PDB file of C-alpha atoms in Angstrom:
ATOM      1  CA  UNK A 109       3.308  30.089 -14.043  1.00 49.00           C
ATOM      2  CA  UNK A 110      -0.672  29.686 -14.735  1.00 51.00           C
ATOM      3  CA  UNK A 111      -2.166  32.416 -13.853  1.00 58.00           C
ATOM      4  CA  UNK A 112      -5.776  31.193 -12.869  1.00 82.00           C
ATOM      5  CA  UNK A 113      -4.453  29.443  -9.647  1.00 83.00           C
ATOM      6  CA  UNK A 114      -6.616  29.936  -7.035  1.00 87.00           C
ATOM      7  CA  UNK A 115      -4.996  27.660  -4.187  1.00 88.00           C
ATOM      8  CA  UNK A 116      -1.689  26.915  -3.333  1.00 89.00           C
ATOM      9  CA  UNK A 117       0.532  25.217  -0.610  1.00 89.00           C
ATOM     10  CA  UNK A 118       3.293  26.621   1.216  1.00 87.00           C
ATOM     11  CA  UNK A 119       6.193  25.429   3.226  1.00 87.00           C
ATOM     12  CA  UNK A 120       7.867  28.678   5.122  1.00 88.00           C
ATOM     13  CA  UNK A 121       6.107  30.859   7.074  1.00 89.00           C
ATOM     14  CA  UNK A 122       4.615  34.474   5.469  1.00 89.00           C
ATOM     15  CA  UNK A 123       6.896  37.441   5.049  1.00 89.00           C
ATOM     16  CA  UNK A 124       5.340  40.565   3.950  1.00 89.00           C
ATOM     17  CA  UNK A 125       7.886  40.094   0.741  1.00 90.00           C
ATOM     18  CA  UNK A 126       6.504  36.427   0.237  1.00 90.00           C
ATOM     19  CA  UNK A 127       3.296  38.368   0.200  1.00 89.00           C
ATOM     20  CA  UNK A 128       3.634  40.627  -2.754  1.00 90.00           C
ATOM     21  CA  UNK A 129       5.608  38.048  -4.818  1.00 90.00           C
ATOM     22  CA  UNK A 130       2.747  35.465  -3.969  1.00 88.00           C
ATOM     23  CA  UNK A 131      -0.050  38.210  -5.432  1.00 88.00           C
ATOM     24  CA  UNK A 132       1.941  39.619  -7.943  1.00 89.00           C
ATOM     25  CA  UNK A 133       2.792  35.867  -9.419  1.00 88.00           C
ATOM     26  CA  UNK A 134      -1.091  34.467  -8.671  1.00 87.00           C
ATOM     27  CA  UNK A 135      -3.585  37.544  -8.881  1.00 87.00           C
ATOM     28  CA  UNK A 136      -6.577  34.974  -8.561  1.00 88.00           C
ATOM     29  CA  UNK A 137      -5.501  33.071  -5.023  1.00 88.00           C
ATOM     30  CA  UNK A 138      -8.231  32.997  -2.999  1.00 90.00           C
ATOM     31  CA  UNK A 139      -6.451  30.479  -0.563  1.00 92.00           C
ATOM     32  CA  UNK A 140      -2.939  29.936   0.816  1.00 91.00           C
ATOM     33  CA  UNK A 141      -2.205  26.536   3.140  1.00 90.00           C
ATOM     34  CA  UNK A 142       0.384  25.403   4.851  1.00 88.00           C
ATOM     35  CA  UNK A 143       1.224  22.754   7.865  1.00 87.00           C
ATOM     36  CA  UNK A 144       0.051  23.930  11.425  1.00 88.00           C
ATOM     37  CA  UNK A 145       3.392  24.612  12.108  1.00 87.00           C
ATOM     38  CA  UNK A 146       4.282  26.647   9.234  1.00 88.00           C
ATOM     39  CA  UNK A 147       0.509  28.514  10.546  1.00 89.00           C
ATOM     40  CA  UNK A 148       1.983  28.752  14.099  1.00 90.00           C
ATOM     41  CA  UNK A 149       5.050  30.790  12.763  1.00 90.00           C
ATOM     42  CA  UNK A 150       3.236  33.158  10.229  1.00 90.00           C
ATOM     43  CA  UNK A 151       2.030  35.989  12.115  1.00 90.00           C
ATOM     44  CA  UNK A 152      -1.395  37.233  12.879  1.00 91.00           C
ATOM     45  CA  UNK A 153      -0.907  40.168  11.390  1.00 92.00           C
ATOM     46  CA  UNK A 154       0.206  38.900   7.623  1.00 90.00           C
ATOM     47  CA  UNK A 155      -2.874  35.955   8.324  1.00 90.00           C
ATOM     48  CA  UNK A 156      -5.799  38.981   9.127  1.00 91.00           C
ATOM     49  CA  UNK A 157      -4.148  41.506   6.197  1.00 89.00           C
ATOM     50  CA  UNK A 158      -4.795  38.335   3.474  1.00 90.00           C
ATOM     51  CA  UNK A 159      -8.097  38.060   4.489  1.00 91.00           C
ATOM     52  CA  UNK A 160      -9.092  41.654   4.069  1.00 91.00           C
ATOM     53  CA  UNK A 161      -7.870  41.195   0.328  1.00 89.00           C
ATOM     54  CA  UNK A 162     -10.002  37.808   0.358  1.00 90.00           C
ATOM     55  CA  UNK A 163      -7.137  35.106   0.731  1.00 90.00           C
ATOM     56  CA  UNK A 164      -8.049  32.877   3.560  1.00 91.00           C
ATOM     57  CA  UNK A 165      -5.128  31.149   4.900  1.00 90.00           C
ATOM     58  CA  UNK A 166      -6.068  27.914   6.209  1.00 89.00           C
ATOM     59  CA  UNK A 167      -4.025  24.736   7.721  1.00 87.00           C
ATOM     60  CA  UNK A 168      -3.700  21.844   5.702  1.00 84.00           C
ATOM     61  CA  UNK A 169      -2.208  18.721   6.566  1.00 77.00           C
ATOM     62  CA  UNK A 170      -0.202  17.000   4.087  1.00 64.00           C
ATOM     63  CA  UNK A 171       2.036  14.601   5.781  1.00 67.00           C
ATOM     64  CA  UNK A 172       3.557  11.252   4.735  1.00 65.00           C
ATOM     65  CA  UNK A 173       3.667  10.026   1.000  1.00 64.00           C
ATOM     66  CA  UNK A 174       1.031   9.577  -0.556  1.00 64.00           C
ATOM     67  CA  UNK A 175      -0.735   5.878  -2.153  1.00 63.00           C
ATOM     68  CA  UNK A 176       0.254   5.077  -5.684  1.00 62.00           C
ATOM     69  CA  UNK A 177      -2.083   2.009  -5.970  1.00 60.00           C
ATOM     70  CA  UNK A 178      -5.004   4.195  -7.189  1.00 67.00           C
ATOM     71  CA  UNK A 179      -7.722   1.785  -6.023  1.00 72.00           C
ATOM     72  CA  UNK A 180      -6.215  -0.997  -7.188  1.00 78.00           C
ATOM     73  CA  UNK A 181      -5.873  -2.850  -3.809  1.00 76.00           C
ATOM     74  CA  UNK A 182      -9.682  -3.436  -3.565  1.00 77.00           C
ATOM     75  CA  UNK A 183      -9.280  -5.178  -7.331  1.00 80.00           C
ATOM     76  CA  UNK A 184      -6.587  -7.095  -6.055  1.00 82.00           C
ATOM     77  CA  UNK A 185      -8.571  -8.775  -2.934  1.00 81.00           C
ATOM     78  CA  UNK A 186     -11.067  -9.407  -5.248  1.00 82.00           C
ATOM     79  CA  UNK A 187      -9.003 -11.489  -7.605  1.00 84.00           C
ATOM     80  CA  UNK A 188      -7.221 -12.683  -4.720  1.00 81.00           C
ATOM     81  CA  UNK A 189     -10.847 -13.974  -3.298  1.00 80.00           C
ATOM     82  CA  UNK A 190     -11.332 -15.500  -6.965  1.00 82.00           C
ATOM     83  CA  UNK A 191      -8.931 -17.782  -6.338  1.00 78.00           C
ATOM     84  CA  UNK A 192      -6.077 -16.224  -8.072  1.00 80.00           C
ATOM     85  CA  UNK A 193      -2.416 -16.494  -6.561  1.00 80.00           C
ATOM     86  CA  UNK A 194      -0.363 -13.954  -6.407  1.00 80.00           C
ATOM     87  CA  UNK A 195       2.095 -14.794  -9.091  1.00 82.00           C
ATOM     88  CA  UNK A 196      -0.612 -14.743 -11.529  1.00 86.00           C
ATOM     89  CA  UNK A 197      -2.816 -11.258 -10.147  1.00 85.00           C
ATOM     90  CA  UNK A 198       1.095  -9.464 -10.537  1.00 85.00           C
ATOM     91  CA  UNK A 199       1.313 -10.853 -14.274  1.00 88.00           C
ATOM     92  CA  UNK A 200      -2.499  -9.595 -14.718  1.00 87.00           C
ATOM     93  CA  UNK A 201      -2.213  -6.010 -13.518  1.00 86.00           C
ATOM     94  CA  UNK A 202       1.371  -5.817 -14.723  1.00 85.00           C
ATOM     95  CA  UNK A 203       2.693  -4.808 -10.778  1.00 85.00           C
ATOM     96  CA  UNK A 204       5.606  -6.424  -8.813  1.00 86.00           C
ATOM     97  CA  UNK A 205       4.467  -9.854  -6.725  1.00 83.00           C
ATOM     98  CA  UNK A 206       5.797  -7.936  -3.421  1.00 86.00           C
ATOM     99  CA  UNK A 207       3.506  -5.175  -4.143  1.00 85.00           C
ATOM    100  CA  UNK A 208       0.635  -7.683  -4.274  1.00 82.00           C
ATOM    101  CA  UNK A 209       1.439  -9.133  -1.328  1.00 83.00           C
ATOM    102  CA  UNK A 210       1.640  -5.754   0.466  1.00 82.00           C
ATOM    103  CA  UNK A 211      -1.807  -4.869  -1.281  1.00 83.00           C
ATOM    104  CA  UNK A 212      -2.996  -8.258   0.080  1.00 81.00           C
ATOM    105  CA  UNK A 213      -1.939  -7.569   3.698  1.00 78.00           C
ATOM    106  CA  UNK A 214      -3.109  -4.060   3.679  1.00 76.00           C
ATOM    107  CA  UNK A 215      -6.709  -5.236   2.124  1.00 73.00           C
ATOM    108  CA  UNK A 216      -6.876  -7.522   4.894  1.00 71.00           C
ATOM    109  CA  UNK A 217      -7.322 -10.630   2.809  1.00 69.00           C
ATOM    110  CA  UNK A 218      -7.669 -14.353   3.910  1.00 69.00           C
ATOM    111  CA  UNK A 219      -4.532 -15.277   1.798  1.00 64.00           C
ATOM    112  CA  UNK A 220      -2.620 -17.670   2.470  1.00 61.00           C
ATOM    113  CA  UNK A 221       0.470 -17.242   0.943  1.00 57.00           C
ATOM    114  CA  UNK A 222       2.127 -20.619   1.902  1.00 58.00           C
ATOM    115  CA  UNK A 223       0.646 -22.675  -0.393  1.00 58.00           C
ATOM    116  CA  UNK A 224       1.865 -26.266  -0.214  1.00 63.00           C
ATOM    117  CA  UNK A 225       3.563 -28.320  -3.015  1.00 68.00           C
ATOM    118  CA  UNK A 226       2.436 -31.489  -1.541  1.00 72.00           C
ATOM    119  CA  UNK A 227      -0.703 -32.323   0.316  1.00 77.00           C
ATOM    120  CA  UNK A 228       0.331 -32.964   4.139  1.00 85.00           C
ATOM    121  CA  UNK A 229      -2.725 -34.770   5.147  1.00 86.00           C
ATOM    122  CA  UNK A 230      -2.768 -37.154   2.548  1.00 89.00           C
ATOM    123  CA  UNK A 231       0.841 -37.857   3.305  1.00 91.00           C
ATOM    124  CA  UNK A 232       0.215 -38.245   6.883  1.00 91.00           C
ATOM    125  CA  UNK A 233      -3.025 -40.591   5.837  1.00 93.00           C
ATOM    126  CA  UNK A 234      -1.247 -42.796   3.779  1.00 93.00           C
ATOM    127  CA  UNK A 235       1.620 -43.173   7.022  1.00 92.00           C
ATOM    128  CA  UNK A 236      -1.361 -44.201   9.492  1.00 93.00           C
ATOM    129  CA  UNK A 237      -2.656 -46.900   7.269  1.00 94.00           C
ATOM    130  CA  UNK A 238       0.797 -48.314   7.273  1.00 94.00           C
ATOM    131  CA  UNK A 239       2.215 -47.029   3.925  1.00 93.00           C
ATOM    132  CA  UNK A 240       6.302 -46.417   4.125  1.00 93.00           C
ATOM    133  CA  UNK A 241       8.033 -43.341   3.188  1.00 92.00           C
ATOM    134  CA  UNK A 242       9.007 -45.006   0.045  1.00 94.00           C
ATOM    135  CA  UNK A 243       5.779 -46.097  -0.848  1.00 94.00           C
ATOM    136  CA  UNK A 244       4.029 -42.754  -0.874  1.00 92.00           C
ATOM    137  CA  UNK A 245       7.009 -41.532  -2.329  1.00 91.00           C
ATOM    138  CA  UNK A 246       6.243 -43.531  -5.145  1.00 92.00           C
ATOM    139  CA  UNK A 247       2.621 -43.210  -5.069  1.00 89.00           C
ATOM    140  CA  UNK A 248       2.592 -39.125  -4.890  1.00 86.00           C
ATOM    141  CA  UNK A 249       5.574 -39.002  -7.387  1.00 87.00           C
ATOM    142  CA  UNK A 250       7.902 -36.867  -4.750  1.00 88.00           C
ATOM    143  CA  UNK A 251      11.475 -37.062  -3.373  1.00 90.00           C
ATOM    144  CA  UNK A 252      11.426 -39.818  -0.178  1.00 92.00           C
ATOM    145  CA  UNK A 253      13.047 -36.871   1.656  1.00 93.00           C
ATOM    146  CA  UNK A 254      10.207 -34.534   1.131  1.00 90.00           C
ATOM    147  CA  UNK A 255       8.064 -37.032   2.771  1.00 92.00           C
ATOM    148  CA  UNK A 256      10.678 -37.595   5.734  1.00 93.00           C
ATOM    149  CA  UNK A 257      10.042 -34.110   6.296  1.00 91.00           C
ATOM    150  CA  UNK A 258       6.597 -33.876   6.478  1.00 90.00           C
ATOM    151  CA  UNK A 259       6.121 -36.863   8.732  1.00 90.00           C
ATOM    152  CA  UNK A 260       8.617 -35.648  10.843  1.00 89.00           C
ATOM    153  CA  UNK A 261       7.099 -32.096  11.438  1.00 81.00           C
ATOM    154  CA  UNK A 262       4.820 -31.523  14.349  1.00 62.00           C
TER     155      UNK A 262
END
């Protein structure tokens, strides 16, 4: 072990045994932490002996996993609010599309992740000015049934 470790984290409450090993393995530690409920167990006695030989023990929290994204959620909002989609910021910073999307949702973006293949309110326009399905199926190069669905959608 390195020997100019100063800190370290612990998971079981102090023994007087743990003690000695912990000193005789680190002889720099100046601190000891551990969960509050790992603190609550350890007793007073072990907690005001360490500090005599200048180790503070102190609580720590250190619950849940922790974020692997590094920063890189701000970056992708900001590419996302360049007008990049999703498929394309993934391919760009070499990360899976779902974790983009879960970058996106957890930045709070305006994305909208349902981008259409075919513009609705131009397919709608065309139908009010008395166009028929086939028509603008023709017109807008789709399937006819593409445009049965969207006219039929409320």
């Amino acid at each position: 072990m390195d020997k100019k470790v100063t800190s370290i984290h612990i998971t079981k409450a102090l023994s007087s045994s743990m003690i000695v090993d912990l000193i005789d393995e680190y002889p720099d530690l100046e601190e000891i932490t551990c969960a509050p409920s790992v603190y609550k167990r350890t007793s007073q006695t072990y907690i005001d002996a360490l500090n005599e030989v200048g180790i503070d023990v102190k609580k720590k929290y250190e619950w849940g996993a922790k974020s692997k994204s590094n920063g890189i959620e701000f970056y992708v909002v900001k590419l996302s609010n360049e007008g990049m989609t999703a498929r394309q910021i993934s391919q760009k910073l070499d990360i899976s599309l779902n974790r983009v999307y879960y970058l996106l949702k957890k930045g709070k973006a305006n994305f909208d992740n349902r981008k259409r293949k075919h513009d609705h309110s131009e397919i709608k326009r065309l139908k009010s000015e008395g166009w028929s399905a086939k028509e603008i199926a023709e017109k807008l190069d789709m399937p006819i049934r593409s445009v049965y669905y969207i006219l039929n959608k409320k």
